[in-house]
Structure formats: C-alpha cells, structure tokens
Amino acid sequence: MSVLIVGSTALDTIATPKARRERLLGGSASHAAAAASFFAPTRMVGVVGDDFPKAHLNLFRKKGIDLEGLQRVPGKTFHWEGEYETNMNRRRTLKTELGVFEQFRPDLPPAYKRTPYVLLANIAPDLQLHVLKQAEQPRFVLADTMDLWLETAMADLKRVLRRADAICLNDTEARRLGEEENLIRAARRIHRLGPQWVIVKKGEHGALLSGPNGLFLCPAYPLDKVVDPTGAGDSFAGALIGWMSARRGRPEKVLPKAMLYGAVTASFCCEGFGLTKTAAVGREQIEERLRRLKAMIRL
Amino acid sequence: MSVLIVGSTALDTIATPKARRERLLGGSASHAAAAASFFAPTRMVGVVGDDFPKAHLNLFRKKGIDLEGLQRVPGKTFHWEGEYETNMNRRRTLKTELGVFEQFRPDLPPAYKRTPYVLLANIAPDLQLHVLKQAEQPRFVLADTMDLWLETAMADLKRVLRRADAICLNDTEARRLGEEENLIRAARRIHRLGPQWVIVKKGEHGALLSGPNGLFLCPAYPLDKVVDPTGAGDSFAGALIGWMSARRGRPEKVLPKAMLYGAVTASFCCEGFGLTKTAAVGREQIEERLRRLKAMIRL
C-alpha cells in the first residue's frame, strides 16, 4: 500500500565538530520519504523554489518517490543552517530562511487523497490539519512534531493529536507536551490528548512505544561513528510507516518491528551528511543491519 | 554456587527533590549483596563501626547473607551524604566521612577463598587487588568502579582490569576510561585493558554488554516513579552475578539474561529509599517484572 508524506523540503547547511557542508538535501519530508521508499510506494508533498538543484530531484526520482505533490514555485527553497556540539547530541539553529515555504499550502493531488498510510512529518500543525481535511479515510495517521510548535501552536497541535492514530516526538518534547518529567507518565498524559500510540524518540538511546498493549522498548542501532544526525528522527518515522504500509496488519502487531526498521534506517542516515548515506544503501543492507540489531536484543 | 561480594558498607543520608532520609543502609556491598541474595548464597566482605544499627544487620540476616566476612570494629561507620537534582539523573556528594573504612583491609575468611563467583563492588582498586590475591581460582570475576578511581588510582585500576573477566561501569566512566566519546569505540578500547566483557550502565537508558559474541542491548525496566536511585548500579551488578552463579553456564550464554535480572532488581532499588524496597520484595515479584520486561522487547 502507498504512503503519503507531507513535510518540509529544504536545503541544509550543517556544521559538525569535524566538517561543514552547504545546501545539502534536507527537510522532514525529504528524509522521511527517502526512508519510506525502501519499503513502499511513496508520495511526497512539499515545496521547493527555483534554486532547488536538479540533482536533488533526481535523487527522489532514483528512489522511486512520486513527486506529483512536490510543488515547484518561483523563489528560494527553505534553508536551514545548524551546528552540532562535540558529542552530537545537541545542536543549535544558526539560520532559518523560510523562502517559498512561507506561502506553502499542502494541497493534495486528487490521486493522493485516498492514500491509506499518512505521515504528517514535522511542519506547522495548521498545515498538518490542512492535510487531514483532504485525506479520505486514511487507515493510519502518524504525526511528527517539534519543540517550536509546542511553544507557538499548541492549540492546532492538539487538534492534530485528536485526529492522529500515533504521535512521534522526542523525549524533551514528550516531557513538555505531557507536562511530566517522567517519560512513562508523560506518555500516559499524551494518550489523553488523543493518539492511541505514543512514540518517544530518545536518539542514541532508542525509542519507546506506548499503546493499548503496553510498552515496547526499541533500541537504537549502535553506531561507532556518527557523521550527521540531522533527519534521523524523520528517517525513523518514514521507515516505520513505510514498513507498516508494506506489511499491512494491525498496528499492535506490526508497530514493534516497524520501529526496529525505523531504528536501522535512521542509523544509516546518521552515517553521512544529509541524505548521502541513505541514498547509497539498498534494502539488503537494511535487512542485514536489522538481523544484527535483532541479535543484540535476543536472549 | 556461592557469590562473594566485597565493597563498602555505609550509612547514607540522601536528599531528593521530594524528601530526605538519614543514615539509611547503603554502600556498594550492601546493595549488591541484597540483590545477589535473591538468586544465590551470598558472602559479604565489608566493615562497619560500632554505631551500625542492629536493624541493618538483621536485614542482611533476613536475606540469608553470610556475614562472616563483615568486620565490626570500634569507630564510626562510613557515612555518605548526597543530594539529587530534579530529574534524578544527577547527584552531588555533600559529605564523605570514611570512619572505620579508612583502615579497611578486605581479608577473606578461609571459607570464602574458593568462592567461584566474585563481585569486586565499588571500592578503591588496591582493595580490589587485595581480594584478587586471596581468591583461589575464581570462575568469574566482575569488577565495578567509579569516576573517583579513574582520577586517583588509574594504575591500580588497570591492574584490576588485567585480572577481571568483566568490568561494569557507567557511560561517563566508560568514555573516560576508553578515552572515547563514542561508547562502542570506548568499550572496544576497554577490552584492550583486559576484560573480555565490558558492561556499560546507562541508568534509565539500560545497559550495554560488549563481549566476544558482539553486543547485547539490555533495556532498563521503565519506572513511572523513581524515589531514590542510590545503589541501582550496585543492585544491577549484584543481581547479575547472583543469577549467573545460580545458573552456572558459560558467560556468553548466561550474561544477557543475567543483565535483565540486574535491570529488574535495580528497578526495585530505585522505588524506595536505600534498601527499603529491595528488602520488601521477593523472588516472585522479580520474576513477574522480568516477564513484563521481556514482553517489552519481544517482537
């Protein structure tokens, strides 16, 4: 089954303690769609300006991503610049130039409206709501978000949460949204805002799934070298919903393994700047790493 | 088979954001022995002063811990005072009064010398070496340590590492000992110092085992309330070696499950001040929680 992914498409300038790269292919939708496309036909909705490099479009095409929903308009592509600290666990934003993203309305092409699996990747909650209004009877809606929207758009975010099956957010965001320092209690309170499934991402410490059957503890794939963690959370969410849609099956059955696929796909994302490593690996490498990860949690 | 545990026996004064308790039963050997005693006959070597409360001795006895190696001498018991920050992940030491611990020599009673499983709980590395000199053909030696010894007694610690089968330390200590920010690479470098097994404790994020068969990723048991994490790492190590000695079997076979038992036993430790919760639960509760934890990592 197909996956619909709506989010940002960006050019990222990223500095790590060891290197700096300019105008990399980035954005929540780009990372999520590249990850989902390993597993399922993927439709992407986003916007780019007329400065968007053809090589980036070719990467999407090479991965078989349906670009009918990618708007190309005059102006500059959304540009983000960020810098990582020594241990790569913290970053700060140096620059955000919205460009064509400022006027973005995620209108779905008619053929996209009945997509069964929908990932609302990280964008403003009012845009996520705009997508939900157009989606016709989706089977499963996963929403991602970020700290900015918790501070500036809580009312809209709560509207998204009432309509999403699952929410995916990091530990800091979960603590803030759940108004609880303890993650288990925070997840419990987030359920009350709507979603049946709460996924808390903890970076190198893995992720936590809270659902009707209790908890699932998903490890991160241990890496001995992290080049650039930008987009790891988006890759995680994209691979998760991509694998779910390929596998079908009830969420309670497929979500744990979908999370492991998310962890493995995100690990490749971290091993290169932007999408370079994700673009270079194939499904076989993902399966190989999944086998290794499963062996690391087997008793 | 029996377990020998050598470490500190202390009175702890602990302040958390919510409460403060004075002169609790504490110390690395106390926590580790209480945890090990769920699984195996446990021999404890330590020292207490003449101010050591009878109730604490009775707790050890109630748990069946062999106290022949517990020296009782005139003077004051080692006293530690610490304070936790809001999120309980950080603490600072307010007071350390060594008392009778200053003159402590962990001499083993003759009956202890052939104990097959040995846990060198956290004490000065020269004392750990003194135990190793007396131990006769131990089957498995697990050494624990702390940041203080990395700064003040590295030469002795390295001597311990050359003779231990396994080392257990937290993530900050592993980074320091391995001189590597990345934990996987740090573990690799610690192997080169001697131990075949490196166990990195990450608190609420679980623990990592690195050994000849690769990695095992052990989750922490998720708690919705942490009362006092003091001794959780000691409980983890104590339960781990206790279960190993009960199960026998080759380390590569039994260590992963031993770590899960460690995680579960440590979770009880965190739910009460000092040893109060550990003393109140029985083996059935540990098994019940182990079943739940296993369900949380099952695909």
Coordinates of C-alpha atoms in Angstrom, one line a residue:
Chain A
M1 CA 0.0 0.0 0.0
S2 CA 1.1 3.6 -0.6
V3 CA 2.4 6.1 1.9
L4 CA 1.7 9.8 1.8
I5 CA 4.4 12.0 3.4
V6 CA 3.8 15.7 4.0
G7 CA 6.5 18.0 5.4
S8 CA 9.4 20.3 4.7
T9 CA 11.8 20.1 1.8
A10 CA 14.9 22.1 2.5
L11 CA 18.5 22.9 1.8
D12 CA 20.5 22.3 4.9
T13 CA 23.9 23.8 5.8
I14 CA 25.3 21.7 8.6
A15 CA 28.4 22.1 10.7
T16 CA 29.7 19.3 12.9
P17 CA 32.8 19.4 15.0
K18 CA 34.7 17.8 12.1
A19 CA 33.2 19.3 8.9
R20 CA 30.8 21.6 7.3
R21 CA 28.5 21.0 4.3
E22 CA 26.4 23.6 2.4
R23 CA 23.0 23.3 0.8
L24 CA 22.5 19.6 1.4
L25 CA 19.2 18.0 0.6
G26 CA 17.2 18.1 3.8
G27 CA 13.8 18.7 5.4
S28 CA 11.5 16.4 7.3
A29 CA 9.6 15.2 4.1
S30 CA 12.8 14.5 2.2
H31 CA 14.3 12.4 5.0
A32 CA 11.0 10.6 5.7
A33 CA 10.2 9.9 2.1
A34 CA 13.7 8.6 1.3
A35 CA 13.4 6.2 4.3
A36 CA 9.8 5.1 3.4
S37 CA 10.7 4.4 -0.2
F38 CA 12.8 1.4 0.9
F39 CA 9.6 -0.3 1.8
A40 CA 6.6 1.1 -0.1
P41 CA 5.4 3.3 -2.9
T42 CA 5.9 6.8 -1.5
R43 CA 4.1 10.0 -2.4
M44 CA 5.6 13.3 -1.2
V45 CA 4.0 16.6 -0.7
G46 CA 6.3 19.7 -0.2
V47 CA 7.5 22.8 -1.9
V48 CA 10.8 23.8 -3.4
G49 CA 12.0 27.1 -5.1
D50 CA 13.5 27.5 -8.5
D51 CA 17.0 27.3 -6.9
F52 CA 16.4 23.6 -6.0
P53 CA 19.2 21.6 -7.5
K54 CA 18.2 19.1 -10.2
A55 CA 20.5 16.5 -8.5
H56 CA 18.2 16.5 -5.5
L57 CA 15.1 15.9 -7.6
N58 CA 17.0 13.1 -9.4
L59 CA 17.7 11.5 -6.0
F60 CA 14.0 11.4 -5.2
R61 CA 13.3 10.0 -8.7
K62 CA 16.0 7.4 -8.3
K63 CA 14.4 6.3 -5.1
G64 CA 11.0 6.0 -7.0
I65 CA 9.3 8.7 -4.9
D66 CA 6.2 10.1 -6.5
L67 CA 6.7 13.8 -6.9
E68 CA 3.3 14.9 -8.3
G69 CA 2.7 16.5 -4.9
L70 CA 6.0 18.4 -4.8
Q71 CA 5.3 22.0 -5.7
R72 CA 7.9 23.9 -7.6
V73 CA 7.4 27.7 -7.3
P74 CA 9.5 30.8 -8.1
G75 CA 11.6 31.9 -5.2
K76 CA 14.1 30.4 -2.8
T77 CA 13.9 26.9 -1.2
F78 CA 13.6 26.8 2.6
H79 CA 17.1 27.0 4.0
W80 CA 18.2 25.8 7.4
E81 CA 21.6 26.1 9.0
G82 CA 22.6 24.4 12.2
E83 CA 25.7 23.4 14.2
Y84 CA 26.3 20.4 16.4
E85 CA 28.2 20.3 19.6
T86 CA 31.1 17.9 20.3
N87 CA 29.0 14.9 21.4
M88 CA 26.5 15.4 18.5
N89 CA 23.6 15.2 21.0
R90 CA 22.9 18.9 21.0
R91 CA 22.6 21.3 18.1
R92 CA 21.7 24.9 17.6
T93 CA 20.0 26.6 14.8
L94 CA 22.1 29.4 13.2
K95 CA 19.7 30.4 10.4
T96 CA 16.2 29.7 9.2
E97 CA 15.2 31.3 5.8
L98 CA 11.7 30.2 5.0
G99 CA 11.7 31.3 1.4
V100 CA 8.9 29.6 -0.6
F101 CA 7.9 27.6 2.5
E102 CA 6.3 30.7 3.9
Q103 CA 3.4 30.5 1.5
F104 CA 3.2 26.7 1.4
R105 CA -0.2 25.1 1.4
P106 CA 0.0 21.3 1.2
D107 CA -2.8 20.7 -1.3
L108 CA -3.1 17.1 -2.2
P109 CA -3.2 16.0 -5.8
P110 CA -6.6 14.1 -6.3
A111 CA -4.7 10.8 -6.7
Y112 CA -3.1 11.2 -3.2
K113 CA -6.4 11.8 -1.3
R114 CA -7.1 8.1 -0.6
T115 CA -3.6 7.1 0.5
P116 CA -4.0 4.6 3.3
Y117 CA -0.9 5.4 5.4
V118 CA -0.2 9.1 6.1
L119 CA 2.8 10.6 7.8
L120 CA 2.4 14.2 8.8
A121 CA 6.2 14.9 9.1
N122 CA 7.3 17.9 11.1
I123 CA 5.7 21.1 9.8
A124 CA 3.4 23.7 11.3
P125 CA 0.3 21.9 12.9
D126 CA -2.1 24.1 10.8
L127 CA -0.6 22.6 7.7
Q128 CA -0.9 19.1 9.1
L129 CA -4.6 19.9 9.8
H130 CA -5.0 21.1 6.2
V131 CA -3.8 17.7 5.0
L132 CA -6.1 15.8 7.4
K133 CA -9.0 17.7 6.0
Q134 CA -8.2 16.4 2.5
A135 CA -7.2 12.9 3.3
E136 CA -10.1 10.4 2.7
Q137 CA -10.4 7.6 5.2
P138 CA -6.8 7.1 5.9
R139 CA -6.0 3.7 7.6
F140 CA -3.3 5.1 9.9
V141 CA -2.1 8.6 10.5
L142 CA 1.3 9.2 12.2
A143 CA 2.1 12.8 13.2
D144 CA 5.5 14.1 14.0
T145 CA 6.2 17.5 15.6
M146 CA 9.0 19.6 17.1
D147 CA 9.5 21.8 20.2
L148 CA 8.8 25.0 18.2
W149 CA 5.1 24.0 17.7
L150 CA 4.7 23.2 21.4
E151 CA 5.6 26.8 22.1
T152 CA 3.9 28.6 19.3
A153 CA 1.0 26.5 18.0
M154 CA -0.3 24.3 20.9
A155 CA -4.0 24.7 20.0
D156 CA -3.5 23.5 16.5
L157 CA -1.2 20.7 17.6
K158 CA -3.9 19.5 20.0
R159 CA -6.3 19.4 17.1
V160 CA -3.9 17.3 15.1
L161 CA -3.5 14.9 18.1
R162 CA -7.2 14.4 18.4
R163 CA -7.2 13.1 14.8
A164 CA -3.9 11.2 14.6
D165 CA -3.6 7.5 15.4
A166 CA 0.0 8.0 16.5
I167 CA 2.3 10.8 17.6
C168 CA 6.0 10.6 17.3
L169 CA 8.1 13.1 19.3
N170 CA 11.5 13.2 21.1
D171 CA 11.9 12.9 24.9
T172 CA 12.3 16.6 25.6
E173 CA 9.1 17.3 23.6
A174 CA 7.2 14.4 25.3
R175 CA 8.1 15.8 28.7
R176 CA 6.8 19.2 27.7
L177 CA 3.7 18.0 26.0
G178 CA 2.9 15.6 28.8
E179 CA 3.9 18.2 31.4
E180 CA 5.7 15.4 33.2
E181 CA 9.4 14.8 33.8
N182 CA 8.9 11.1 33.9
L183 CA 8.5 9.7 30.4
I184 CA 6.2 6.9 31.2
R185 CA 3.8 9.3 32.9
A186 CA 4.3 11.8 30.2
A187 CA 3.3 9.2 27.5
R188 CA 0.2 8.4 29.6
R189 CA -0.9 12.0 29.6
I190 CA -0.2 12.4 25.8
H191 CA -2.6 9.5 25.2
R192 CA -5.3 11.5 26.8
L193 CA -4.9 14.2 24.1
G194 CA -6.0 11.7 21.5
P195 CA -3.4 9.3 20.0
Q196 CA -3.7 5.6 20.7
W197 CA 0.0 5.2 20.1
V198 CA 2.7 7.4 21.5
I199 CA 6.3 7.0 20.2
V200 CA 9.0 8.7 22.2
K201 CA 12.3 9.0 20.4
K202 CA 15.4 9.1 22.6
G203 CA 18.2 9.4 19.9
E204 CA 21.1 7.1 20.6
H205 CA 19.0 5.5 23.5
G206 CA 16.3 4.2 21.2
A207 CA 12.6 4.8 21.3
L208 CA 9.6 3.9 23.4
L209 CA 6.2 2.8 22.1
S210 CA 3.2 3.2 24.4
G211 CA 0.0 1.7 23.2
P212 CA -3.1 -0.4 24.2
N213 CA -0.9 -3.5 24.7
G214 CA 1.6 -1.7 27.0
L215 CA 5.1 -0.7 26.2
F216 CA 7.6 -1.7 23.5
L217 CA 11.3 -0.7 24.1
C218 CA 13.1 -0.2 20.8
P219 CA 16.9 0.0 20.9
A220 CA 18.8 2.3 18.6
Y221 CA 21.3 0.6 16.3
P222 CA 24.7 1.2 18.0
L223 CA 27.0 3.2 15.8
D224 CA 30.7 3.6 16.2
K225 CA 30.7 6.8 14.2
V226 CA 28.0 9.5 13.8
V227 CA 28.7 11.9 11.0
D228 CA 25.4 13.9 10.9
P229 CA 22.3 13.1 12.9
T230 CA 20.1 15.6 11.0
G231 CA 17.0 13.9 9.8
A232 CA 17.4 10.7 11.9
G233 CA 14.0 11.2 13.6
D234 CA 12.4 11.8 10.2
S235 CA 14.1 8.7 8.7
F236 CA 12.8 6.7 11.7
A237 CA 9.2 7.9 11.2
G238 CA 9.4 7.4 7.4
A239 CA 10.8 3.9 7.6
L240 CA 8.3 3.0 10.3
I241 CA 5.2 4.0 8.3
G242 CA 6.7 2.7 5.1
W243 CA 7.2 -0.8 6.5
M244 CA 3.8 -0.7 8.2
S245 CA 2.1 0.0 4.9
A246 CA 4.1 -2.7 3.1
R247 CA 3.3 -5.2 5.9
R248 CA -0.3 -4.0 6.5
G249 CA -1.6 -5.9 9.5
R250 CA -2.9 -4.3 12.7
P251 CA -0.8 -1.7 14.3
E252 CA -0.4 -3.6 17.6
K253 CA 1.1 -6.5 15.6
V254 CA 3.4 -4.6 13.2
L255 CA 4.5 -1.5 15.2
P256 CA 7.3 -3.1 17.2
K257 CA 9.1 -4.4 14.1
A258 CA 8.3 -1.2 12.2
M259 CA 10.1 0.6 14.9
L260 CA 13.2 -1.6 14.5
Y261 CA 13.2 -0.8 10.8
G262 CA 12.9 2.8 11.7
A263 CA 15.9 2.5 14.0
V264 CA 18.0 0.8 11.4
T265 CA 17.1 3.2 8.6
A266 CA 17.8 6.1 10.9
S267 CA 21.2 4.7 11.7
F268 CA 22.3 4.9 8.1
C269 CA 21.0 8.5 8.0
C270 CA 23.4 9.3 10.8
E271 CA 26.4 7.9 8.9
G272 CA 26.5 10.5 6.2
F273 CA 25.8 14.2 5.7
G274 CA 22.2 14.9 4.7
L275 CA 20.8 12.0 2.7
T276 CA 24.1 10.8 1.2
K277 CA 24.4 7.5 3.1
T278 CA 20.6 6.8 2.9
A279 CA 20.8 7.3 -0.8
A280 CA 23.8 5.0 -1.1
V281 CA 22.4 1.9 0.7
G282 CA 19.9 -0.6 -0.5
R283 CA 17.2 -2.8 1.1
E284 CA 19.7 -5.6 1.5
Q285 CA 21.9 -3.5 3.8
I286 CA 18.8 -2.6 5.8
E287 CA 17.8 -6.2 6.3
E288 CA 21.4 -7.1 7.2
R289 CA 21.5 -4.5 9.9
L290 CA 18.1 -5.4 11.1
R291 CA 19.3 -9.0 11.6
R292 CA 22.2 -7.7 13.6
L293 CA 20.0 -5.5 15.8
K294 CA 17.6 -8.3 16.5
A295 CA 20.6 -10.5 17.6
M296 CA 21.6 -7.7 20.0
I297 CA 18.3 -7.9 21.9
R298 CA 17.8 -11.7 21.7
L299 CA 18.2 -13.6 24.9
Chain B
M1 CA 27.1 -21.7 43.6
S2 CA 28.1 -19.0 46.1
V3 CA 28.9 -15.4 45.3
L4 CA 31.5 -13.3 47.1
I5 CA 30.9 -9.6 47.3
V6 CA 33.4 -7.1 48.5
G7 CA 32.7 -3.4 48.8
S8 CA 31.6 -0.6 51.0
T9 CA 29.0 -0.8 53.8
A10 CA 27.7 2.6 54.6
L11 CA 25.2 4.8 56.3
D12 CA 23.7 7.1 53.6
T13 CA 22.0 10.4 54.1
I14 CA 20.1 11.1 50.9
A15 CA 18.1 14.1 49.8
T16 CA 15.8 14.0 46.7
P17 CA 13.7 16.9 45.5
K18 CA 10.8 15.4 47.5
A19 CA 12.3 14.0 50.7
R20 CA 15.3 13.5 52.9
R21 CA 16.3 10.4 54.8
E22 CA 19.2 9.9 57.3
R23 CA 21.5 7.0 58.0
L24 CA 19.9 4.6 55.6
L25 CA 21.6 1.3 55.0
G26 CA 23.8 1.9 52.0
G27 CA 27.2 1.2 50.3
S28 CA 28.1 -0.8 47.2
A29 CA 28.5 -4.2 49.0
S30 CA 25.1 -3.8 50.9
H31 CA 23.2 -3.1 47.7
A32 CA 25.0 -5.7 45.7
A33 CA 24.7 -8.4 48.3
A34 CA 21.0 -7.7 48.9
A35 CA 20.4 -8.1 45.1
A36 CA 22.6 -11.2 44.7
S37 CA 20.9 -12.9 47.7
F38 CA 17.6 -13.2 45.6
F39 CA 19.4 -15.8 43.5
A40 CA 22.4 -17.4 45.3
P41 CA 24.1 -18.0 48.6
T42 CA 25.9 -14.7 49.2
R43 CA 29.0 -13.9 51.2
M44 CA 29.7 -10.3 52.0
V45 CA 33.0 -8.7 53.0
G46 CA 33.0 -5.2 54.4
V47 CA 33.4 -3.2 57.5
V48 CA 31.1 -1.4 59.9
G49 CA 31.7 0.6 63.1
D50 CA 30.1 0.2 66.5
D51 CA 27.4 2.7 65.6
F52 CA 26.0 0.4 62.9
P53 CA 22.3 -0.2 63.7
K54 CA 21.3 -3.7 64.6
A55 CA 18.3 -3.4 62.3
H56 CA 20.6 -3.2 59.3
L57 CA 22.4 -6.3 60.4
N58 CA 19.1 -8.0 60.8
L59 CA 18.1 -7.1 57.3
F60 CA 21.3 -8.8 55.9
R61 CA 20.5 -11.9 58.1
K62 CA 16.9 -11.9 57.0
K63 CA 18.1 -12.1 53.4
G64 CA 20.3 -15.0 54.3
I65 CA 23.6 -13.1 53.6
D66 CA 26.7 -14.8 55.1
L67 CA 28.2 -12.1 57.4
E68 CA 31.4 -13.9 58.5
G69 CA 33.4 -11.5 56.3
L70 CA 31.7 -8.4 57.7
Q71 CA 34.2 -6.8 60.1
R72 CA 32.8 -5.0 63.1
V73 CA 35.4 -2.6 64.6
P74 CA 35.3 0.3 67.1
G75 CA 34.6 3.7 65.4
K76 CA 32.1 5.2 63.1
T77 CA 30.6 3.5 60.0
F78 CA 31.4 5.1 56.6
H79 CA 28.9 7.9 56.1
W80 CA 27.9 9.3 52.7
E81 CA 25.6 12.2 52.1
G82 CA 24.3 13.2 48.7
E83 CA 21.6 15.2 47.0
Y84 CA 19.7 14.6 43.8
E85 CA 18.7 17.2 41.2
T86 CA 15.1 17.5 39.9
N87 CA 15.3 14.8 37.2
M88 CA 17.2 12.4 39.5
N89 CA 19.8 11.8 36.8
R90 CA 22.4 13.9 38.6
R91 CA 23.6 14.0 42.1
R92 CA 26.2 15.7 44.1
T93 CA 28.1 14.4 47.1
L94 CA 27.7 16.7 50.1
K95 CA 29.7 14.7 52.7
T96 CA 32.0 11.7 52.8
E97 CA 33.1 10.6 56.3
L98 CA 35.3 7.4 55.9
G99 CA 35.3 6.4 59.6
V100 CA 36.3 2.8 60.0
F101 CA 36.5 2.4 56.2
E102 CA 39.8 4.3 56.2
Q103 CA 41.6 1.3 57.8
F104 CA 39.7 -1.3 55.9
R105 CA 41.5 -4.3 54.6
P106 CA 39.2 -6.9 52.9
D107 CA 40.7 -10.0 54.4
L108 CA 38.8 -13.1 53.3
P109 CA 37.8 -15.7 55.9
P110 CA 39.3 -19.0 54.8
A111 CA 35.9 -20.4 53.9
Y112 CA 35.4 -17.6 51.4
K113 CA 38.6 -18.0 49.4
R114 CA 37.3 -20.6 47.0
T115 CA 34.1 -18.8 46.1
P116 CA 33.5 -19.3 42.4
Y117 CA 31.8 -16.0 41.5
V118 CA 33.4 -12.8 42.8
L119 CA 32.0 -9.3 42.6
L120 CA 34.5 -6.6 43.3
A121 CA 31.9 -3.9 44.1
N122 CA 32.9 -0.3 44.0
I123 CA 35.9 0.3 46.4
A124 CA 39.4 1.5 45.9
P125 CA 41.2 -0.6 43.3
D126 CA 44.1 -1.5 45.7
L127 CA 41.5 -3.2 48.0
Q128 CA 40.0 -5.0 45.0
L129 CA 43.6 -6.2 44.2
H130 CA 44.0 -7.4 47.7
V131 CA 40.9 -9.5 47.3
L132 CA 42.1 -10.9 44.0
K133 CA 45.3 -12.0 45.7
Q134 CA 43.4 -14.1 48.2
A135 CA 40.8 -15.6 45.8
E136 CA 41.6 -19.1 44.7
Q137 CA 40.7 -19.9 41.1
P138 CA 37.6 -17.9 40.8
R139 CA 35.4 -18.9 37.9
F140 CA 34.2 -15.4 37.1
V141 CA 35.3 -12.0 38.4
L142 CA 33.2 -8.9 37.8
A143 CA 34.7 -5.6 38.9
D144 CA 32.8 -2.4 39.4
T145 CA 34.3 1.0 39.8
M146 CA 33.6 4.7 39.9
D147 CA 34.8 8.0 38.5
L148 CA 36.9 8.8 41.6
W149 CA 39.3 5.8 40.9
L150 CA 39.7 6.9 37.3
E151 CA 41.1 10.1 38.6
T152 CA 43.1 9.0 41.6
A153 CA 44.0 5.3 41.2
M154 CA 44.3 4.5 37.5
A155 CA 47.4 2.4 37.8
D156 CA 45.8 0.1 40.4
L157 CA 42.5 0.1 38.4
K158 CA 44.4 -1.1 35.3
R159 CA 45.9 -4.0 37.4
V160 CA 42.4 -5.0 38.4
L161 CA 41.2 -4.8 34.8
R162 CA 44.0 -7.2 33.7
R163 CA 42.7 -9.8 36.1
A164 CA 38.9 -9.3 35.9
D165 CA 36.7 -11.2 33.4
A166 CA 34.2 -8.4 33.3
I167 CA 34.1 -4.7 34.1
C168 CA 30.9 -2.8 34.9
L169 CA 30.9 1.0 34.7
N170 CA 28.6 3.8 33.8
D171 CA 28.6 5.7 30.4
T172 CA 30.6 8.7 31.7
E173 CA 33.2 6.4 33.2
A174 CA 33.4 4.3 30.1
R175 CA 34.0 7.4 28.0
R176 CA 36.8 8.4 30.3
L177 CA 38.4 5.0 30.7
G178 CA 38.2 4.4 27.0
E179 CA 39.3 7.9 26.1
E180 CA 36.5 8.0 23.5
E181 CA 33.2 9.9 23.3
N182 CA 31.6 7.2 21.3
L183 CA 30.5 4.3 23.7
I184 CA 31.0 1.5 21.2
R185 CA 34.6 2.6 20.5
A186 CA 35.2 3.3 24.2
A187 CA 34.1 -0.3 25.0
R188 CA 36.5 -1.7 22.3
R189 CA 39.3 0.2 23.9
I190 CA 38.4 -1.0 27.4
H191 CA 38.6 -4.6 26.2
R192 CA 42.3 -4.0 25.3
L193 CA 42.9 -3.2 29.0
G194 CA 42.0 -6.8 29.8
P195 CA 38.3 -7.7 30.4
Q196 CA 36.6 -10.0 28.0
W197 CA 33.3 -8.5 29.0
V198 CA 32.6 -4.8 29.2
I199 CA 29.2 -3.7 30.7
V200 CA 28.3 -0.1 30.3
K201 CA 25.4 1.1 32.6
K202 CA 23.3 4.0 31.2
G203 CA 20.8 4.4 34.1
E204 CA 17.3 4.8 32.8
H205 CA 18.5 4.0 29.3
G206 CA 19.6 0.5 30.1
A207 CA 23.0 -1.1 29.8
L208 CA 25.2 -2.4 27.0
L209 CA 27.2 -5.6 27.1
S210 CA 30.2 -6.0 24.8
G211 CA 31.8 -9.4 24.5
P212 CA 33.3 -11.9 22.2
N213 CA 29.9 -12.6 20.6
G214 CA 29.3 -8.9 19.9
L215 CA 26.8 -6.6 21.7
F216 CA 23.8 -7.2 23.8
L217 CA 21.5 -4.2 24.5
C218 CA 19.7 -4.5 27.8
P219 CA 16.8 -2.2 28.5
A220 CA 16.1 -0.6 31.9
Y221 CA 12.8 -1.5 33.4
P222 CA 10.7 1.6 32.8
L223 CA 9.5 3.1 36.1
D224 CA 6.8 5.7 36.4
K225 CA 8.2 6.8 39.7
V226 CA 11.8 7.0 40.9
V227 CA 12.2 7.5 44.7
D228 CA 15.9 7.1 45.2
P229 CA 18.4 5.7 42.5
T230 CA 21.2 5.3 45.0
G231 CA 22.6 1.8 44.7
A232 CA 20.8 0.9 41.5
G233 CA 24.2 0.2 39.7
D234 CA 25.3 -2.0 42.7
S235 CA 22.0 -3.8 42.7
F236 CA 22.4 -4.4 38.9
A237 CA 25.8 -5.9 39.3
G238 CA 24.8 -7.9 42.4
A239 CA 21.7 -9.4 40.7
L240 CA 23.7 -10.1 37.6
I241 CA 26.4 -12.1 39.3
G242 CA 23.9 -13.7 41.7
W243 CA 21.9 -15.0 38.8
M244 CA 25.0 -16.1 36.9
S245 CA 26.2 -18.2 39.8
A246 CA 22.8 -19.8 40.2
R247 CA 22.5 -20.6 36.5
R248 CA 26.2 -21.5 36.0
G249 CA 26.7 -21.9 32.3
R250 CA 29.2 -20.1 30.1
P251 CA 29.2 -16.4 30.4
E252 CA 28.3 -15.8 26.7
K253 CA 25.2 -17.9 27.3
V254 CA 24.0 -16.5 30.6
L255 CA 25.1 -12.9 30.6
P256 CA 22.3 -11.4 28.6
K257 CA 19.6 -12.8 30.8
A258 CA 21.7 -12.0 33.9
M259 CA 21.7 -8.4 32.8
L260 CA 17.9 -8.4 32.5
Y261 CA 17.7 -9.7 36.1
G262 CA 20.1 -6.9 37.0
A263 CA 17.8 -4.4 35.4
V264 CA 14.7 -5.6 37.1
T265 CA 16.4 -5.9 40.5
A266 CA 17.8 -2.4 40.1
S267 CA 14.3 -1.1 39.3
F268 CA 13.1 -2.2 42.7
C269 CA 16.1 -0.5 44.3
C270 CA 15.0 2.8 42.7
E271 CA 11.5 2.6 44.1
G272 CA 12.4 3.1 47.7
F273 CA 15.0 4.9 49.8
G274 CA 18.1 2.9 50.4
L275 CA 17.3 -0.8 50.6
T276 CA 13.7 -0.4 51.8
K277 CA 12.0 -1.6 48.6
T278 CA 14.6 -4.2 47.8
A279 CA 14.1 -5.6 51.3
A280 CA 10.4 -5.7 50.9
V281 CA 10.1 -7.7 47.6
G282 CA 10.5 -11.4 47.0
R283 CA 11.7 -13.5 44.1
E284 CA 8.2 -13.8 42.7
Q285 CA 8.0 -10.1 42.2
I286 CA 11.3 -10.1 40.4
E287 CA 10.2 -12.9 38.1
E288 CA 6.9 -11.1 37.4
R289 CA 8.7 -7.9 36.4
L290 CA 11.2 -9.9 34.4
R291 CA 8.3 -11.4 32.4
R292 CA 7.0 -7.9 31.8
L293 CA 10.3 -6.6 30.7
K294 CA 10.8 -9.5 28.3
A295 CA 7.4 -8.7 26.8
M296 CA 8.5 -5.2 26.2
I297 CA 11.4 -6.2 24.0
R298 CA 9.6 -9.1 22.2
L299 CA 8.8 -8.6 18.5

